[in-house]
Tab-separated table of C-alpha atoms in Angstrom:
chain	number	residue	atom	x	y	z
A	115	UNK	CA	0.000	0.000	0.000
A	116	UNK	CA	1.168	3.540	-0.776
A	117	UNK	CA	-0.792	4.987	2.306
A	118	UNK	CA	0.387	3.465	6.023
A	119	UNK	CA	-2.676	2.439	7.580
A	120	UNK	CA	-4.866	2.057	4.702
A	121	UNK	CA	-5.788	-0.911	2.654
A	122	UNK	CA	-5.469	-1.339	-1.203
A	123	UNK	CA	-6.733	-4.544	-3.091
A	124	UNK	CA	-6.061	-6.423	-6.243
A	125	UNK	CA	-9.443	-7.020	-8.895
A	126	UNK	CA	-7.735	-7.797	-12.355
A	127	UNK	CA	-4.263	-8.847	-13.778
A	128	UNK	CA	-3.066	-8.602	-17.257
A	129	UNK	CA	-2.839	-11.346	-19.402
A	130	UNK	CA	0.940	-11.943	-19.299
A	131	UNK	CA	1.225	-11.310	-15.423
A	132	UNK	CA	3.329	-8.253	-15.418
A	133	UNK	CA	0.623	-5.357	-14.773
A	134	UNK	CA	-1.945	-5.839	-11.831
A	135	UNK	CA	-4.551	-3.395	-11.291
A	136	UNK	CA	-7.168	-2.589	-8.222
A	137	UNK	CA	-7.530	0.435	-6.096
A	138	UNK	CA	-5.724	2.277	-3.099
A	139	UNK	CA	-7.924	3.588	-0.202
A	140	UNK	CA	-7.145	7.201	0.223
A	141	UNK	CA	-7.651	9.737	3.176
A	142	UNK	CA	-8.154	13.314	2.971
A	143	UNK	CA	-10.411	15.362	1.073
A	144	UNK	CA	-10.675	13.127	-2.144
A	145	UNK	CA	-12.116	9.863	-3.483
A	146	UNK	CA	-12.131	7.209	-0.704
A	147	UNK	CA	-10.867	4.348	-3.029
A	148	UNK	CA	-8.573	4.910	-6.282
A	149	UNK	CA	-7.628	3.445	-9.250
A	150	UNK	CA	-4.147	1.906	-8.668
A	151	UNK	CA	-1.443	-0.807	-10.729
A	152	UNK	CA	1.719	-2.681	-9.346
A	153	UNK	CA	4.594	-3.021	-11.805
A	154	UNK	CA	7.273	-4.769	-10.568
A	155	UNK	CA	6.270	-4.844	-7.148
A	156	UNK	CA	6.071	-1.544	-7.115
A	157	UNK	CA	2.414	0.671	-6.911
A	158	UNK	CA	1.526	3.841	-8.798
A	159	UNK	CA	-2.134	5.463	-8.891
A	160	UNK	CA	-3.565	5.612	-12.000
A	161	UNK	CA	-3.302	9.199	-13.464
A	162	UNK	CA	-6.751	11.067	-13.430
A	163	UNK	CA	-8.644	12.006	-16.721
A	164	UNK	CA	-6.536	13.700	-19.521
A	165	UNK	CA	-6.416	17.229	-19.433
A	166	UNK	CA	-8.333	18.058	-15.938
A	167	UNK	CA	-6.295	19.095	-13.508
A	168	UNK	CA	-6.606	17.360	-10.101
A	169	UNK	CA	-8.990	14.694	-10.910
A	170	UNK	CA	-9.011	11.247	-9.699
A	171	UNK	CA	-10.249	8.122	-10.662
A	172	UNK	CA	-12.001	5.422	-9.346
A	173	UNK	CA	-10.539	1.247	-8.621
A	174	UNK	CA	-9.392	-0.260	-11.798
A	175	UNK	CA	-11.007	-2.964	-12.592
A	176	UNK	CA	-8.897	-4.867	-15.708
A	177	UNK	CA	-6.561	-5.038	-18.113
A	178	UNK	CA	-5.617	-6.490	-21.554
A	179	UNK	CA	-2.666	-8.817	-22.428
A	180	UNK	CA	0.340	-6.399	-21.571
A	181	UNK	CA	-1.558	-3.663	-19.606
A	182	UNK	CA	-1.213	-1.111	-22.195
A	183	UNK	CA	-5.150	-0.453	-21.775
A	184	UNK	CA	-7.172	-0.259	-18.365
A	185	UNK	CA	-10.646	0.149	-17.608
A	186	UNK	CA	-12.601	0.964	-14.324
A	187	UNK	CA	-15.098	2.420	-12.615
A	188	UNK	CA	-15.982	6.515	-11.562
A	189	UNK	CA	-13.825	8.714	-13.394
A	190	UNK	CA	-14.183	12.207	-11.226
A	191	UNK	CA	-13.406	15.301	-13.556
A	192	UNK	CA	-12.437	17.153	-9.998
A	193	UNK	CA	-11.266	15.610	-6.895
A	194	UNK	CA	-13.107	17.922	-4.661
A	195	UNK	CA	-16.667	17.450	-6.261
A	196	UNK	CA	-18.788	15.464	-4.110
A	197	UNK	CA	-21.258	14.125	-6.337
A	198	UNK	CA	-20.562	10.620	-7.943
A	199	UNK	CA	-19.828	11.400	-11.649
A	200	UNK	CA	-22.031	9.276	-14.334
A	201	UNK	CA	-19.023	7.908	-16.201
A	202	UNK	CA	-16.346	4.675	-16.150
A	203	UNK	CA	-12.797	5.378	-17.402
A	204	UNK	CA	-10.125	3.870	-19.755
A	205	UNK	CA	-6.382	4.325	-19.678
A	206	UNK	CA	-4.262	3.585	-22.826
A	207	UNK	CA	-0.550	4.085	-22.824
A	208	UNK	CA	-0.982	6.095	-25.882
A	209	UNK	CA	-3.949	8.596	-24.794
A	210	UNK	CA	-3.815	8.728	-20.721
A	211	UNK	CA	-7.194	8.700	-19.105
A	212	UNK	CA	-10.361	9.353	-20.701
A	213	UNK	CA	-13.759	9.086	-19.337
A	214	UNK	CA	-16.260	6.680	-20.862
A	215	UNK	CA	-19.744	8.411	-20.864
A	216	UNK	CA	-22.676	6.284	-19.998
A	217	UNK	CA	-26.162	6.462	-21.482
A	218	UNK	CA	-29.261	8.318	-19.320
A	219	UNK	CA	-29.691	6.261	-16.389
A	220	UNK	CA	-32.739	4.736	-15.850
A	221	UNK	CA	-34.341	4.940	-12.491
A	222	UNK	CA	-36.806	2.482	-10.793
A	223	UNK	CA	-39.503	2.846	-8.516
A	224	UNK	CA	-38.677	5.503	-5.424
A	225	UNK	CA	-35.368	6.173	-6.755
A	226	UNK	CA	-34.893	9.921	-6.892
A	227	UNK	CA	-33.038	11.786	-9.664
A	228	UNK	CA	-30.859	12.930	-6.877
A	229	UNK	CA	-29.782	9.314	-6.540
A	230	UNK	CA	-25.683	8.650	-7.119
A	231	UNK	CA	-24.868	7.105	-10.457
A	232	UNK	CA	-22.171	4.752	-10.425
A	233	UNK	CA	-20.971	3.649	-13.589
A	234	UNK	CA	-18.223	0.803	-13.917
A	235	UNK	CA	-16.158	-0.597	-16.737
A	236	UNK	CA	-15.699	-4.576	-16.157
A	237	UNK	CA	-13.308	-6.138	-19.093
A	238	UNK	CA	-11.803	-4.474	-22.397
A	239	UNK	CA	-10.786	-6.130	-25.712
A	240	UNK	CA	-7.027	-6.637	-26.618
A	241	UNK	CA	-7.338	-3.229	-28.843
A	242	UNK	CA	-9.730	-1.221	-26.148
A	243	UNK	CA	-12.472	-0.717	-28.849
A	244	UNK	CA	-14.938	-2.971	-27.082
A	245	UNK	CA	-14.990	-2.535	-23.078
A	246	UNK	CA	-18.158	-3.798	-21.041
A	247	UNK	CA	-19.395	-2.951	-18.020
A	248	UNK	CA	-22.684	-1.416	-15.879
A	249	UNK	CA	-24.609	1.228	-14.894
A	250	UNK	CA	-26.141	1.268	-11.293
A	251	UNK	CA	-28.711	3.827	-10.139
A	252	UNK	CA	-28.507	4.278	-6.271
A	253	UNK	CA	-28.886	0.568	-4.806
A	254	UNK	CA	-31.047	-0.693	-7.795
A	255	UNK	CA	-30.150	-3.469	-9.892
A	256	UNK	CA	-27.504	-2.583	-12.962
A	257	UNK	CA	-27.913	-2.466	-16.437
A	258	UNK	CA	-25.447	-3.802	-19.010
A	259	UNK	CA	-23.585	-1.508	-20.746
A	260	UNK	CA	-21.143	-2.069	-24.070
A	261	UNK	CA	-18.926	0.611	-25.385
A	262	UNK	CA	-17.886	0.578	-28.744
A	263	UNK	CA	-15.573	3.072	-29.547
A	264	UNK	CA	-16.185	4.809	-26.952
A	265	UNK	CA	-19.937	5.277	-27.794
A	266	UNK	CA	-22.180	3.612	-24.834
A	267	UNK	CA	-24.835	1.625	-25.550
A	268	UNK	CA	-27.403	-0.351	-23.009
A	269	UNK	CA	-26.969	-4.147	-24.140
A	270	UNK	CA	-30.223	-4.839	-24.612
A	271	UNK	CA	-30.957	-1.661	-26.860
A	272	UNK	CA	-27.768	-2.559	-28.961
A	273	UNK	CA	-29.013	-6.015	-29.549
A	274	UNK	CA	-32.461	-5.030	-30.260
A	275	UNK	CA	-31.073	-2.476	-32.755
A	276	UNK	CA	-28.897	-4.893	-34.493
A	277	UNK	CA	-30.688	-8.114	-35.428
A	278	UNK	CA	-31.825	-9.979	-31.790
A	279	UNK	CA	-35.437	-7.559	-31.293
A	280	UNK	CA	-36.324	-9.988	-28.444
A	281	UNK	CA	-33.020	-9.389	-26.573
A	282	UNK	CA	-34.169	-10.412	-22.965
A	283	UNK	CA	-37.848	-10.573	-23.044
A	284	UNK	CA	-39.076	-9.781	-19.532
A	285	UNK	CA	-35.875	-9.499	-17.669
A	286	UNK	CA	-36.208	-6.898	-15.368
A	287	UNK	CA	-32.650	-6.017	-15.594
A	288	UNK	CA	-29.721	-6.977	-17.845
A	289	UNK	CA	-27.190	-6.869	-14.622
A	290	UNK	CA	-23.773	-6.575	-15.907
A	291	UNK	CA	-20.895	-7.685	-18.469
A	292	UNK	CA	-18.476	-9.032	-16.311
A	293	UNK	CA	-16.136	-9.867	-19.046
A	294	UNK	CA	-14.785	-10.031	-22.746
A	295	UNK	CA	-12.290	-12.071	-24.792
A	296	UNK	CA	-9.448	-10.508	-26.307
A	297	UNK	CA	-11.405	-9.832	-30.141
A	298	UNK	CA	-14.242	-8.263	-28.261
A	299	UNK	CA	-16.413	-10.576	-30.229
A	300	UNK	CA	-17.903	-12.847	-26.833
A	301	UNK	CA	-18.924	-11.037	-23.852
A	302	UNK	CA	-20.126	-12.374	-20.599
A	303	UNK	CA	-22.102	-10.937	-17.444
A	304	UNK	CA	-25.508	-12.008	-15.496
A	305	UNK	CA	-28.711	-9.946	-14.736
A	306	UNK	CA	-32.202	-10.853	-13.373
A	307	UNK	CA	-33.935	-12.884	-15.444
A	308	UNK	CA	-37.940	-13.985	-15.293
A	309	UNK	CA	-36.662	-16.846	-12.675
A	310	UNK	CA	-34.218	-15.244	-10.642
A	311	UNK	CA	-30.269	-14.226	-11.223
A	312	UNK	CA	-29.168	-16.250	-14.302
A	313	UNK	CA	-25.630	-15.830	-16.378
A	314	UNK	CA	-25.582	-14.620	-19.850
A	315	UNK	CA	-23.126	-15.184	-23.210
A	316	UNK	CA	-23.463	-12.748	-26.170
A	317	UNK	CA	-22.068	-13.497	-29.724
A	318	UNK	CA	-21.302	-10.774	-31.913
A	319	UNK	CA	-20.850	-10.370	-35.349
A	320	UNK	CA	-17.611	-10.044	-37.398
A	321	UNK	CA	-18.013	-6.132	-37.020
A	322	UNK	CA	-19.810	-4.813	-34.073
């Protein structure tokens, strides 16, 4: 841990071993629990978003082969704002931090609009063109999200949209995509399906 006294934790590992990513619990006026990787055996936070001074991210959550691209959850555009920021984050060795914008949330029944949005980025392709993840609404159930290019799209709206139009049929909630392979072509999560909690596999075309 870079902070005596505190706690940091492990969540993903690069394909090859050398890159390890998770989070670092923090004190002080900033984000309780930040994106951190160990190199080496050595630990580093993860830079904040490109261009914003003094902004933090939140734990990462994975990486690709070599760790040359790294997604997680919360990306803050400035440490000192309070409110929960409705975005995940990717870092690429070439570009730094960017945010990944999610779409509108969608709110259940007695869930305010005043309710935190936590957004969080779960697996990326080799490349970083495909990253999954979800988007929670206070302490509702998630939604799946896929990013393509950066562009976010609910799961079950890009399915719908692109050749499946029954794309869970009376699930109440599409849960999350915990994971992708390295073409971004199979993705894999679990939501709440008609009979409970039930895990999902997607196939994609040649060109999502």
């Amino acid at each position: 841990t870079l902070v005596p006294g505190l706690g940091s934790a492990a969540r993903g590992v690069s394909g090859d071993g050398s890159v390890v990513v998770g989070l670092q619990e923090m004190s002080g006026p900033s984000l309780g629990r930040v994106g951190a990787r160990l190199m080496g055996g050595r630990e580093e936070l993860m830079p904040g978003a490109s261009g914003v001074p003094g902004s933090q991210v939140g734990p990462a959550q994975a990486a690709n082969r070599d760790g040359s691209v790294i997604v997680g959850e919360i990306c803050l555009p400035r440490a000192e704002d309070p409110a929960i920021f409705q975005s995940a984050w990717i870092w690429t060795a070439r570009d730094g931090t960017q945010c990944l914008p999610a779409p509108a949330p969608r709110l259940q029944e007695g869930v305010g609009n005043d309710a935190p949005v936590i957004v969080r980025a779960n697996g990326t392709s080799e490349d970083g063109r495909i990253v999954v993840g979800e988007q929670g609404v206070g302490t509702a159930d998630t939604d799946a999200i896929i990013w393509i290019d950066r562009t976010p799209h609910y799961l079950k709206d890009y399915l719908r949209a692109n050749g499946i139009p029954d794309a869970f049929q009376n699930w109440p909630r599409t849960g999350q995509l915990s994971d992708v392979t390295p073409d971004g072509r199979v993705l894999v999560g679990w939501g709440a399906a008609p009979g409970g909690f039930r895990g999902y596999i997607v196939i994609l075309g040649e060109k999502p």
